[in-house]
mmCIF file of C-alpha atoms and ligand atoms in Angstrom:
data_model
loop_
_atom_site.group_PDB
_atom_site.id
_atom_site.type_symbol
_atom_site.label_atom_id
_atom_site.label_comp_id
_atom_site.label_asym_id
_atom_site.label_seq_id
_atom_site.Cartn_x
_atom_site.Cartn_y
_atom_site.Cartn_z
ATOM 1 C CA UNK A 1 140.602 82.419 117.215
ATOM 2 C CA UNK A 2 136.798 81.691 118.040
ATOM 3 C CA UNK A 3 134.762 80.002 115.345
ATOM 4 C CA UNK A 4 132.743 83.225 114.716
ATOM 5 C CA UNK A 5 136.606 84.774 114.165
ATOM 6 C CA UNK A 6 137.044 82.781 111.372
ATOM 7 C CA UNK A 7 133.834 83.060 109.957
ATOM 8 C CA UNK A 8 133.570 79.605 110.032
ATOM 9 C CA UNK A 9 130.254 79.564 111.783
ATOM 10 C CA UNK A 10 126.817 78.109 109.937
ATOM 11 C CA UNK A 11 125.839 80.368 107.463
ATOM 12 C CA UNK A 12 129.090 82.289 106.579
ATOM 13 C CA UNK A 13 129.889 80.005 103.469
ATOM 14 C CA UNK A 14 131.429 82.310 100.711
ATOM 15 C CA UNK A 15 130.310 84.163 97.923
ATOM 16 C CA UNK A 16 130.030 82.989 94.425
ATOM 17 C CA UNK A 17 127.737 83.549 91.926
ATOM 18 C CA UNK A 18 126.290 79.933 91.939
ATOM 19 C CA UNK A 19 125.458 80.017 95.342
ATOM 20 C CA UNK A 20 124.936 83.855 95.865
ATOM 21 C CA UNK A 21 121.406 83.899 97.217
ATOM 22 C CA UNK A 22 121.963 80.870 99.655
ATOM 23 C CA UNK A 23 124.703 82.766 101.071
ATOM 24 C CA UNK A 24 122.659 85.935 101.824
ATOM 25 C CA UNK A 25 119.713 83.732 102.914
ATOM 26 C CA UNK A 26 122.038 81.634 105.386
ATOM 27 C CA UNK A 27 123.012 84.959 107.247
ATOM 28 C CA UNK A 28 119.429 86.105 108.190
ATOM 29 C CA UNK A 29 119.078 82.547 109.776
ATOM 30 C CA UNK A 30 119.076 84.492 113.609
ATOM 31 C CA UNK A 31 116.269 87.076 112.385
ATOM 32 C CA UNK A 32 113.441 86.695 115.135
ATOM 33 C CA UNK A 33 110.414 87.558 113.329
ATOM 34 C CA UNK A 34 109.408 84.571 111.332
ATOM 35 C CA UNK A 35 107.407 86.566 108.617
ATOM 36 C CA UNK A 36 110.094 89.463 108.048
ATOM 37 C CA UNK A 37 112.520 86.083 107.521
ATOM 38 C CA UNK A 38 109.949 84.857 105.191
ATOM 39 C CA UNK A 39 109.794 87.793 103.023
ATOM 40 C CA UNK A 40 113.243 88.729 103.273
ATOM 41 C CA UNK A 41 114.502 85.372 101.936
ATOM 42 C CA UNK A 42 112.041 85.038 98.936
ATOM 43 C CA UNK A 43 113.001 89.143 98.248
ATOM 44 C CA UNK A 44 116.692 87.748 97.730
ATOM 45 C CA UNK A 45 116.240 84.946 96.092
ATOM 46 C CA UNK A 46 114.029 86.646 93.606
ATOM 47 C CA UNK A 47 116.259 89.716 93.106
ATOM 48 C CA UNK A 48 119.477 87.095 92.815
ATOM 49 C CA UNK A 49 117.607 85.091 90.083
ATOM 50 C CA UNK A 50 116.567 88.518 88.448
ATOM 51 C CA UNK A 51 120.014 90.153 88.579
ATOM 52 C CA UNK A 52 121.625 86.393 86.989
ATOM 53 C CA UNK A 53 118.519 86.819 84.216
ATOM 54 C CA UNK A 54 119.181 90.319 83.311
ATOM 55 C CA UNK A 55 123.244 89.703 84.113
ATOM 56 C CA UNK A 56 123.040 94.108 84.400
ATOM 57 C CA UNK A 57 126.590 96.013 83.056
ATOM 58 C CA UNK A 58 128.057 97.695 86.543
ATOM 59 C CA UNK A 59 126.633 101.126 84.460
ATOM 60 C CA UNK A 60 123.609 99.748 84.238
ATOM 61 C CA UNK A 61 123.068 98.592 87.516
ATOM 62 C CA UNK A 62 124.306 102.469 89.087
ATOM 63 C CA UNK A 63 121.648 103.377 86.947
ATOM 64 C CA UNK A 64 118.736 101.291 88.722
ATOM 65 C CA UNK A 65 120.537 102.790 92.137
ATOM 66 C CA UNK A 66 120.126 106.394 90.781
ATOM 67 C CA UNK A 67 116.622 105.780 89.755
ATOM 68 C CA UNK A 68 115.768 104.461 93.254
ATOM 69 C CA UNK A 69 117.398 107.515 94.610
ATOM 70 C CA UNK A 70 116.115 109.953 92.417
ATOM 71 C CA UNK A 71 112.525 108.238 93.248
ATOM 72 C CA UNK A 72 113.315 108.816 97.182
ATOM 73 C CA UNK A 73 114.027 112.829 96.812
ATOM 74 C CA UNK A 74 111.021 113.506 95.139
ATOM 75 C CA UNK A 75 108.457 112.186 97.467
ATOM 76 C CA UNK A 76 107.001 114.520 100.018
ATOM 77 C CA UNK A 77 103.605 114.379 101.832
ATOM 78 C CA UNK A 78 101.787 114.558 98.110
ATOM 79 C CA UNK A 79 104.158 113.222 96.086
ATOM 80 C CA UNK A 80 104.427 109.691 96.442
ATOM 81 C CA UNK A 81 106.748 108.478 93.774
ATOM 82 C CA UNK A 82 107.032 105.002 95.381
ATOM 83 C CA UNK A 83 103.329 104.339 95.387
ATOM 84 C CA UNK A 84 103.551 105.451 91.642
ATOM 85 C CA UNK A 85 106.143 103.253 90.736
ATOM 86 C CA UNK A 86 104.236 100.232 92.569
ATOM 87 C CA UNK A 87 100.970 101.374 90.406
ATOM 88 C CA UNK A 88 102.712 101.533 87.266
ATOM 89 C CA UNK A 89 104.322 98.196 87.237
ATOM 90 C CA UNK A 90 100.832 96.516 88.782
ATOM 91 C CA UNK A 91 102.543 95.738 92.374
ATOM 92 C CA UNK A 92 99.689 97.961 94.014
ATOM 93 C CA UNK A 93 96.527 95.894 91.832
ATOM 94 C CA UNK A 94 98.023 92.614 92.685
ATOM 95 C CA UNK A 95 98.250 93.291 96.573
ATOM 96 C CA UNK A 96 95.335 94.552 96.148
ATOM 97 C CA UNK A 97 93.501 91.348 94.865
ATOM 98 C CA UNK A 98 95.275 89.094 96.930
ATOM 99 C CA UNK A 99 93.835 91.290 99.509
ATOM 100 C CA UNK A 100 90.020 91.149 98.532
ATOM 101 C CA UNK A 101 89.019 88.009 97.729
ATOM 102 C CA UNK A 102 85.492 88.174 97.750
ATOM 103 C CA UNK A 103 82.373 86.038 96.574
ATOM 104 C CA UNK A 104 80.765 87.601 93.345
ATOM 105 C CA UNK A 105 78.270 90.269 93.607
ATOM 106 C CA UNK A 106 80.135 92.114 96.119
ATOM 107 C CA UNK A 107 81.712 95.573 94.700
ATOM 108 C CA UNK A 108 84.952 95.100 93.316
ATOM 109 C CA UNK A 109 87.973 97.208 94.675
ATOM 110 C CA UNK A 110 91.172 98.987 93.205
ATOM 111 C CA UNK A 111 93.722 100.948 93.893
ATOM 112 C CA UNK A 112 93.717 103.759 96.615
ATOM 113 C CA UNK A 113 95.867 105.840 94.867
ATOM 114 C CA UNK A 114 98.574 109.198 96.462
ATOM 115 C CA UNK A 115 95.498 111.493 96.438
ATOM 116 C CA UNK A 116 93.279 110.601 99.396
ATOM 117 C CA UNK A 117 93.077 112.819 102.498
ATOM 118 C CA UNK A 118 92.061 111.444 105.932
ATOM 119 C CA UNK A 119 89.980 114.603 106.999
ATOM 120 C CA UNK A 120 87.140 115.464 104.062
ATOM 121 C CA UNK A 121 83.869 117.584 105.139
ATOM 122 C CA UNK A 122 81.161 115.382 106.389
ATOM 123 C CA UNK A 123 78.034 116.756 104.341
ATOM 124 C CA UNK A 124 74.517 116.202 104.464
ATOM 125 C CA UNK A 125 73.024 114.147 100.965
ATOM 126 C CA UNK A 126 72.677 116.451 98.144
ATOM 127 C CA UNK A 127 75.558 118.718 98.798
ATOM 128 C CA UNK A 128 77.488 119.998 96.076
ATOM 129 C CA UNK A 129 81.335 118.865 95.981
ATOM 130 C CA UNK A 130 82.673 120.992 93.538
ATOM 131 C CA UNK A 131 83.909 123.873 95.162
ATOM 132 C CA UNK A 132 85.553 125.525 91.892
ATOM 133 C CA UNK A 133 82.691 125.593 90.140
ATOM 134 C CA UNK A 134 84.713 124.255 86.924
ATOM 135 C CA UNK A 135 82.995 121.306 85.072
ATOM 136 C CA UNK A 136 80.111 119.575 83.927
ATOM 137 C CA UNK A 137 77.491 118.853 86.488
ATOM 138 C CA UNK A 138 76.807 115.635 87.812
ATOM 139 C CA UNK A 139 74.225 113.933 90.448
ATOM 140 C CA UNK A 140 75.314 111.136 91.850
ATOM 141 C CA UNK A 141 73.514 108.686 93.865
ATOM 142 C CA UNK A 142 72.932 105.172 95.124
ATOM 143 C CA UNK A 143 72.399 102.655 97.638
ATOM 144 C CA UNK A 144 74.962 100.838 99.862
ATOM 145 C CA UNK A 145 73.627 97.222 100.498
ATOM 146 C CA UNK A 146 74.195 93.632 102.218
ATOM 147 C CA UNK A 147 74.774 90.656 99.550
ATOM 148 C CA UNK A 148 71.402 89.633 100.065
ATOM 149 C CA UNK A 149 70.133 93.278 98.793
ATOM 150 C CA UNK A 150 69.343 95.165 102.437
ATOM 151 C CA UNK A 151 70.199 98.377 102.569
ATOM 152 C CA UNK A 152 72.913 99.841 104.936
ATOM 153 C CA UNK A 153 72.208 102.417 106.964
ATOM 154 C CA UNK A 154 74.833 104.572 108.132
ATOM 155 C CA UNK A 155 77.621 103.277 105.970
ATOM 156 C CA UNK A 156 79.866 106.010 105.393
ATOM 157 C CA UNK A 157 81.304 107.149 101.931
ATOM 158 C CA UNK A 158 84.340 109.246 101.298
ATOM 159 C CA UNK A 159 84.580 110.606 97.943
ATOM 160 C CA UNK A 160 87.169 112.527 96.147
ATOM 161 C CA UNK A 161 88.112 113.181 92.768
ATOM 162 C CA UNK A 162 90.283 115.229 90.040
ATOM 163 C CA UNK A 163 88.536 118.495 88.925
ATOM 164 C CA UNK A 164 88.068 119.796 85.001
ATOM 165 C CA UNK A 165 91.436 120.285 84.742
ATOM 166 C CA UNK A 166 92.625 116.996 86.285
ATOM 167 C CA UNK A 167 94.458 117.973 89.379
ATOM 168 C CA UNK A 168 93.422 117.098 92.847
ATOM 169 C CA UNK A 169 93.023 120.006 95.037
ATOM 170 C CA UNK A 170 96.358 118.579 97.241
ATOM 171 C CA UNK A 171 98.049 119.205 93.958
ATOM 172 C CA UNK A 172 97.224 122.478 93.500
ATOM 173 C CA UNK A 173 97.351 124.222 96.700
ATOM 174 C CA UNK A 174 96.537 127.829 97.030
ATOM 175 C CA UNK A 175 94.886 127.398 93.163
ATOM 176 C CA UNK A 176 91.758 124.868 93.848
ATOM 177 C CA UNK A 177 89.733 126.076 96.796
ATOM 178 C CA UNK A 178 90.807 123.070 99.853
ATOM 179 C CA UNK A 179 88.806 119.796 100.072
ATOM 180 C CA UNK A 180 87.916 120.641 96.795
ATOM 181 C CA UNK A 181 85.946 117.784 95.346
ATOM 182 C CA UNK A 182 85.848 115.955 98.429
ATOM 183 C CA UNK A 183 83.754 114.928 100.468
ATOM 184 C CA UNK A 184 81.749 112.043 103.596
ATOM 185 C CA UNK A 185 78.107 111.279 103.131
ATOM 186 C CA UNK A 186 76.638 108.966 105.119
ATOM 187 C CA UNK A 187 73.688 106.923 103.672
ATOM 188 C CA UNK A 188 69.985 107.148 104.988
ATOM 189 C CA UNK A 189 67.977 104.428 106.779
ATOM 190 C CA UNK A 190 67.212 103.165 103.051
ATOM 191 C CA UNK A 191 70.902 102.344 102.234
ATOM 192 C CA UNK A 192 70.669 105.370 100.211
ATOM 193 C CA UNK A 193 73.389 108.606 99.304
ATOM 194 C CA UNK A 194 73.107 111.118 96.802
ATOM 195 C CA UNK A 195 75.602 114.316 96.065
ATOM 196 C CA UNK A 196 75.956 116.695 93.362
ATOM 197 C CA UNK A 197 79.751 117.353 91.366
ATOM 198 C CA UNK A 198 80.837 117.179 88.229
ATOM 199 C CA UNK A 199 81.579 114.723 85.230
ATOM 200 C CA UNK A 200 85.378 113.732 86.208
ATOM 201 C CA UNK A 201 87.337 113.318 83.238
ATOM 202 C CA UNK A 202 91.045 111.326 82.440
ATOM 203 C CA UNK A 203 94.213 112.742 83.702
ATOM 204 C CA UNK A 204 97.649 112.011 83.556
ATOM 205 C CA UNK A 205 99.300 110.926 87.174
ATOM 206 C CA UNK A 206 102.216 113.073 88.163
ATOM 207 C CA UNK A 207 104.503 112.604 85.397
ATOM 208 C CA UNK A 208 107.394 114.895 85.651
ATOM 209 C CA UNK A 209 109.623 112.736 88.055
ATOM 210 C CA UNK A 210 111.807 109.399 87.826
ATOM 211 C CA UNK A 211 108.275 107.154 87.172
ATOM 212 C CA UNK A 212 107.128 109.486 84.341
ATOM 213 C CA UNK A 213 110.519 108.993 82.730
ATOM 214 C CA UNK A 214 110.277 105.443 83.306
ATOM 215 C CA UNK A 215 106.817 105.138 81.510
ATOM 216 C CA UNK A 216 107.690 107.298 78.540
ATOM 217 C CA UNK A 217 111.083 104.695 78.300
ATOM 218 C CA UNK A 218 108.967 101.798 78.483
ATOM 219 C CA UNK A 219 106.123 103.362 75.446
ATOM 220 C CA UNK A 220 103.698 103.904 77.854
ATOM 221 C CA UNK A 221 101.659 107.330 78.494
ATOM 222 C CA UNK A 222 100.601 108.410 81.714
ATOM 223 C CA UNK A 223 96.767 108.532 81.854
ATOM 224 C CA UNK A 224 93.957 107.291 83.598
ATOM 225 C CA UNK A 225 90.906 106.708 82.853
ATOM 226 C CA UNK A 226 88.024 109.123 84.187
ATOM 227 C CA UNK A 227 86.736 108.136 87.547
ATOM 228 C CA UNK A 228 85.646 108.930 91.015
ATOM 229 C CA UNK A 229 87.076 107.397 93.993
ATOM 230 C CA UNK A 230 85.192 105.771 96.953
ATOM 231 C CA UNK A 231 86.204 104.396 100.108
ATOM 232 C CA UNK A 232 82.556 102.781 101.332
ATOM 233 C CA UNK A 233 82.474 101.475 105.220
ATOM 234 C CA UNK A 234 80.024 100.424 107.591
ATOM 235 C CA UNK A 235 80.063 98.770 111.192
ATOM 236 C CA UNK A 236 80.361 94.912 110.740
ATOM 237 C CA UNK A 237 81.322 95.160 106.951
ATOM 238 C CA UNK A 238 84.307 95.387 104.954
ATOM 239 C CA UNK A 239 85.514 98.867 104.121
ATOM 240 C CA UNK A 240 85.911 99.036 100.647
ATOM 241 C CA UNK A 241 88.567 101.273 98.424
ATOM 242 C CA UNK A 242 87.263 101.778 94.640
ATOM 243 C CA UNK A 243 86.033 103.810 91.636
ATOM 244 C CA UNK A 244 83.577 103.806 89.385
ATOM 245 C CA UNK A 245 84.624 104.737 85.639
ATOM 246 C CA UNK A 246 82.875 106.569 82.784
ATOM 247 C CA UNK A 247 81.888 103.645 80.634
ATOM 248 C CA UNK A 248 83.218 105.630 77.396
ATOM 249 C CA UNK A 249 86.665 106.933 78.237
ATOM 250 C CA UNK A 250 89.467 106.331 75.364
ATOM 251 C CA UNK A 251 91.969 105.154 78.268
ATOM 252 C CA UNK A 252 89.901 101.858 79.892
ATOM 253 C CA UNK A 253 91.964 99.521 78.259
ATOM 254 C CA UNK A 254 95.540 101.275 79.197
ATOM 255 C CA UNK A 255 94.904 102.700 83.135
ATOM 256 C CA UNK A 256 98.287 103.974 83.234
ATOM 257 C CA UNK A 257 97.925 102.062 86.837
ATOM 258 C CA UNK A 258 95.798 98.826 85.886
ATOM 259 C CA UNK A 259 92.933 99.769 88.048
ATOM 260 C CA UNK A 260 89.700 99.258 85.966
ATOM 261 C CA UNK A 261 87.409 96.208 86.281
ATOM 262 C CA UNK A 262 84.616 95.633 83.821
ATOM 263 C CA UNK A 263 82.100 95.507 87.110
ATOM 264 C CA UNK A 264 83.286 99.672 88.016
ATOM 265 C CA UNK A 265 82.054 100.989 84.922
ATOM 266 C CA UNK A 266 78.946 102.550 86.127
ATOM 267 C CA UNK A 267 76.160 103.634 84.473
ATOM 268 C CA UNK A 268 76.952 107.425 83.676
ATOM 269 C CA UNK A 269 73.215 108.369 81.488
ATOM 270 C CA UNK A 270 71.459 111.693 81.017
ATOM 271 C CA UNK A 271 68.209 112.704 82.951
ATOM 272 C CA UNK A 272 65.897 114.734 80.833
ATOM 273 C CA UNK A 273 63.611 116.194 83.939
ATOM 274 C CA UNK A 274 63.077 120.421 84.268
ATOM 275 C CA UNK A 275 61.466 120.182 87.972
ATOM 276 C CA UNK A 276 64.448 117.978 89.094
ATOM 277 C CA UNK A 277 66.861 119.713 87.059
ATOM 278 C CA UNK A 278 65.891 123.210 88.591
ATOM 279 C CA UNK A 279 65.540 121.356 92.329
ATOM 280 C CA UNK A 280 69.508 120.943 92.382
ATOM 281 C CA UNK A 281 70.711 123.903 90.264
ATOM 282 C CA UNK A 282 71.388 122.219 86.875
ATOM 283 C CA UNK A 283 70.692 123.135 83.673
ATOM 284 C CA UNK A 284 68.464 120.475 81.871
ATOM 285 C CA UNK A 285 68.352 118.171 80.477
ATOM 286 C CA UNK A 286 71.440 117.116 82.977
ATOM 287 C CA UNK A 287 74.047 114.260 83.769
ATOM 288 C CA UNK A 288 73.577 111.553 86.464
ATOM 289 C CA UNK A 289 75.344 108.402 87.252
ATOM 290 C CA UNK A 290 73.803 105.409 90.033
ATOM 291 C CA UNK A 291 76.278 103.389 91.619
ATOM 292 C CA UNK A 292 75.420 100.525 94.306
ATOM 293 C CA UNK A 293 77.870 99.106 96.615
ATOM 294 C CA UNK A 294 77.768 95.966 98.092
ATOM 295 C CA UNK A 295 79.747 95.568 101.297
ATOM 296 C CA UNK A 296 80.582 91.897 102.255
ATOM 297 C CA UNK A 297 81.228 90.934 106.178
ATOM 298 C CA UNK A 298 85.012 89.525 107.154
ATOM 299 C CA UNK A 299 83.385 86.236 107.431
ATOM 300 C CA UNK A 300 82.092 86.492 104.035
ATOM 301 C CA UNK A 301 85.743 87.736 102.946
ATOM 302 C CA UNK A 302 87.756 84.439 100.474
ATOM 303 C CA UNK A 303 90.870 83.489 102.555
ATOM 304 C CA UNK A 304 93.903 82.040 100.652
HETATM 305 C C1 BEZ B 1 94.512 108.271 91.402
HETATM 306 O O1 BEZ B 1 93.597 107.737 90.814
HETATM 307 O O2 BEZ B 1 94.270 109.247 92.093
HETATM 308 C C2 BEZ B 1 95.900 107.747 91.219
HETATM 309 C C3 BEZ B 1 96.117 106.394 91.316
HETATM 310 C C4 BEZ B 1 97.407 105.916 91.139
HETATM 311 C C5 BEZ B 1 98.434 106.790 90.848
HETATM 312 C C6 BEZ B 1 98.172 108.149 90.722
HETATM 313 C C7 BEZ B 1 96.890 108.643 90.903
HETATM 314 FE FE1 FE B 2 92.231 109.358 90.767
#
């Protein structure tokens, strides 16, 4: 019999529970991509020393395997139970900041969240993205600058958020008009953008599937905090993926996904101003909210 035969090769040592995740570990010693080996050994030997913690019945444990199945058949193209289960247990805000290390003063990021589509209308400043005409209005407007303060031109910002009834339109096909508070601007040769919407409000994330059942087990509820979502880019910067929040919502300090920093509450304030309010259709006094981003270049981006 050849040593392989036998088993008795490096790396085929066998299985007990004290040495459990150096066995696994020695059999991916022939994997040929260093950082898949990497990630693949610290994956076992953290899921070994978390199975020996929690010492799971074998019910249990066909339990955690039904979950993970049950979170598999749900997904589709707009229902992304993974990404919800990596949100809800903070996976998606760590990567996240481990991902945008940045010197202060540059705009914060969070999470990117199931509901962003690749192909929004490209409008000119001042359009209106409410298409459902459900809501309270809203102007919003700002500049997109350098950290030393210069304005951006041409940055590009894609915009989308929940309407009045906190659905995005991808949730509600066939009910919300499509693209649906959505929307591109690009900002002038001031670093400037302004659009018109509506005031978003909280809603809970899709909570009818394996996650939502999860949250309710654990005490939590499903809601986050109102906000509008922003992916900011320019040529020679750092794209950016963020929000900004309405500085009074009840659910700040429980994001059902962790995804508010103090620095994206933005400065939501009423505009008492007839001329201006007739100029863009709103009744007056109206709502407005300014929001600055500051864009950082990859050199300026923290390694490590
Ligand atoms: C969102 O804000 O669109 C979102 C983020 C995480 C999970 C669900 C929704
Ligand atoms: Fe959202």
């Amino acid at each position: 019999m050849t040593e392989s035969a036998t088993g008795h090769e490096a790396g085929s040592g066998y299985f007990s529970e004290e040495n459990s995740a150096a066995v696994v570990i020695d059999r991916i010693a022939a994997a040929t991509d260093p950082r898949l080996k990497q990630i693949m050994a610290s994956a076992i030997q953290h899921l070994h020393a978390f199975v020996k913690d929690v010492e799971p019945t074998q019910e249990e444990w066909g339990k955690a395997i039904a979950f993970l199945t049950e979170t598999g058949q749900i997904c589709n193209e707009w229902r992304q139970e993974y990404i919800l289960l990596s949100d809800i247990l903070g996976v998606s805000m760590l990567v996240d900041a481990i991902n945008n290390r940045k010197p202060s003063g540059a705009t914060e990021t969070t999470v990117l969240g199931p509901f962003h589509v690749a192909d929004a209308p490209r409008y000119q400043h001042g359009a209106n993205i409410c298409l459902d005409g459900k809501g309270e209005p809203l102007l919003v407007q700002g500049r997109v600058t350098d950290t030393e303060g210069k304005p951006i031109s041409g940055a590009l910002l894609d915009v989308w958020q929940a309407n009045d009834e906190g659905f995005y339109d991808v949730q509600q096909k066939g009910v919300q008009p499509e693209m649906n508070l959505r929307g591109i601007f690009e900002t002038d040769a001031d670093g400037r953008y302004w659009f018109r919407s509506v005031r978003p409000k909280f809603y809970p994330i899709p909570d009818d599937g394996p996650v939502g059942k999860l949250l309710r087990q654990m005490g939590r509820h499903p809601y986050r905090p109102a906000h509008i979502h922003f992916i900011v880019g320019a040529a020679g910067f750092e794209p950016i993926t963020t929000h900004i929040f309405t500085p009074d919502c009840p659910y700040l300090h429980s994001d059902a996904v962790f995804g508010v920093k103090e620095d994206l509450l933005a400065d939501f304030h009423g505009v008492d101003d007839a001329d201006r309010a007739a100029e863009l259709g709103f009744g007056n006094p109206y709502e407005a909210v300014t929001c600055d981003f500051v864009l950082v270049t990859p050199e300026q981006k923290l390694r490590g």
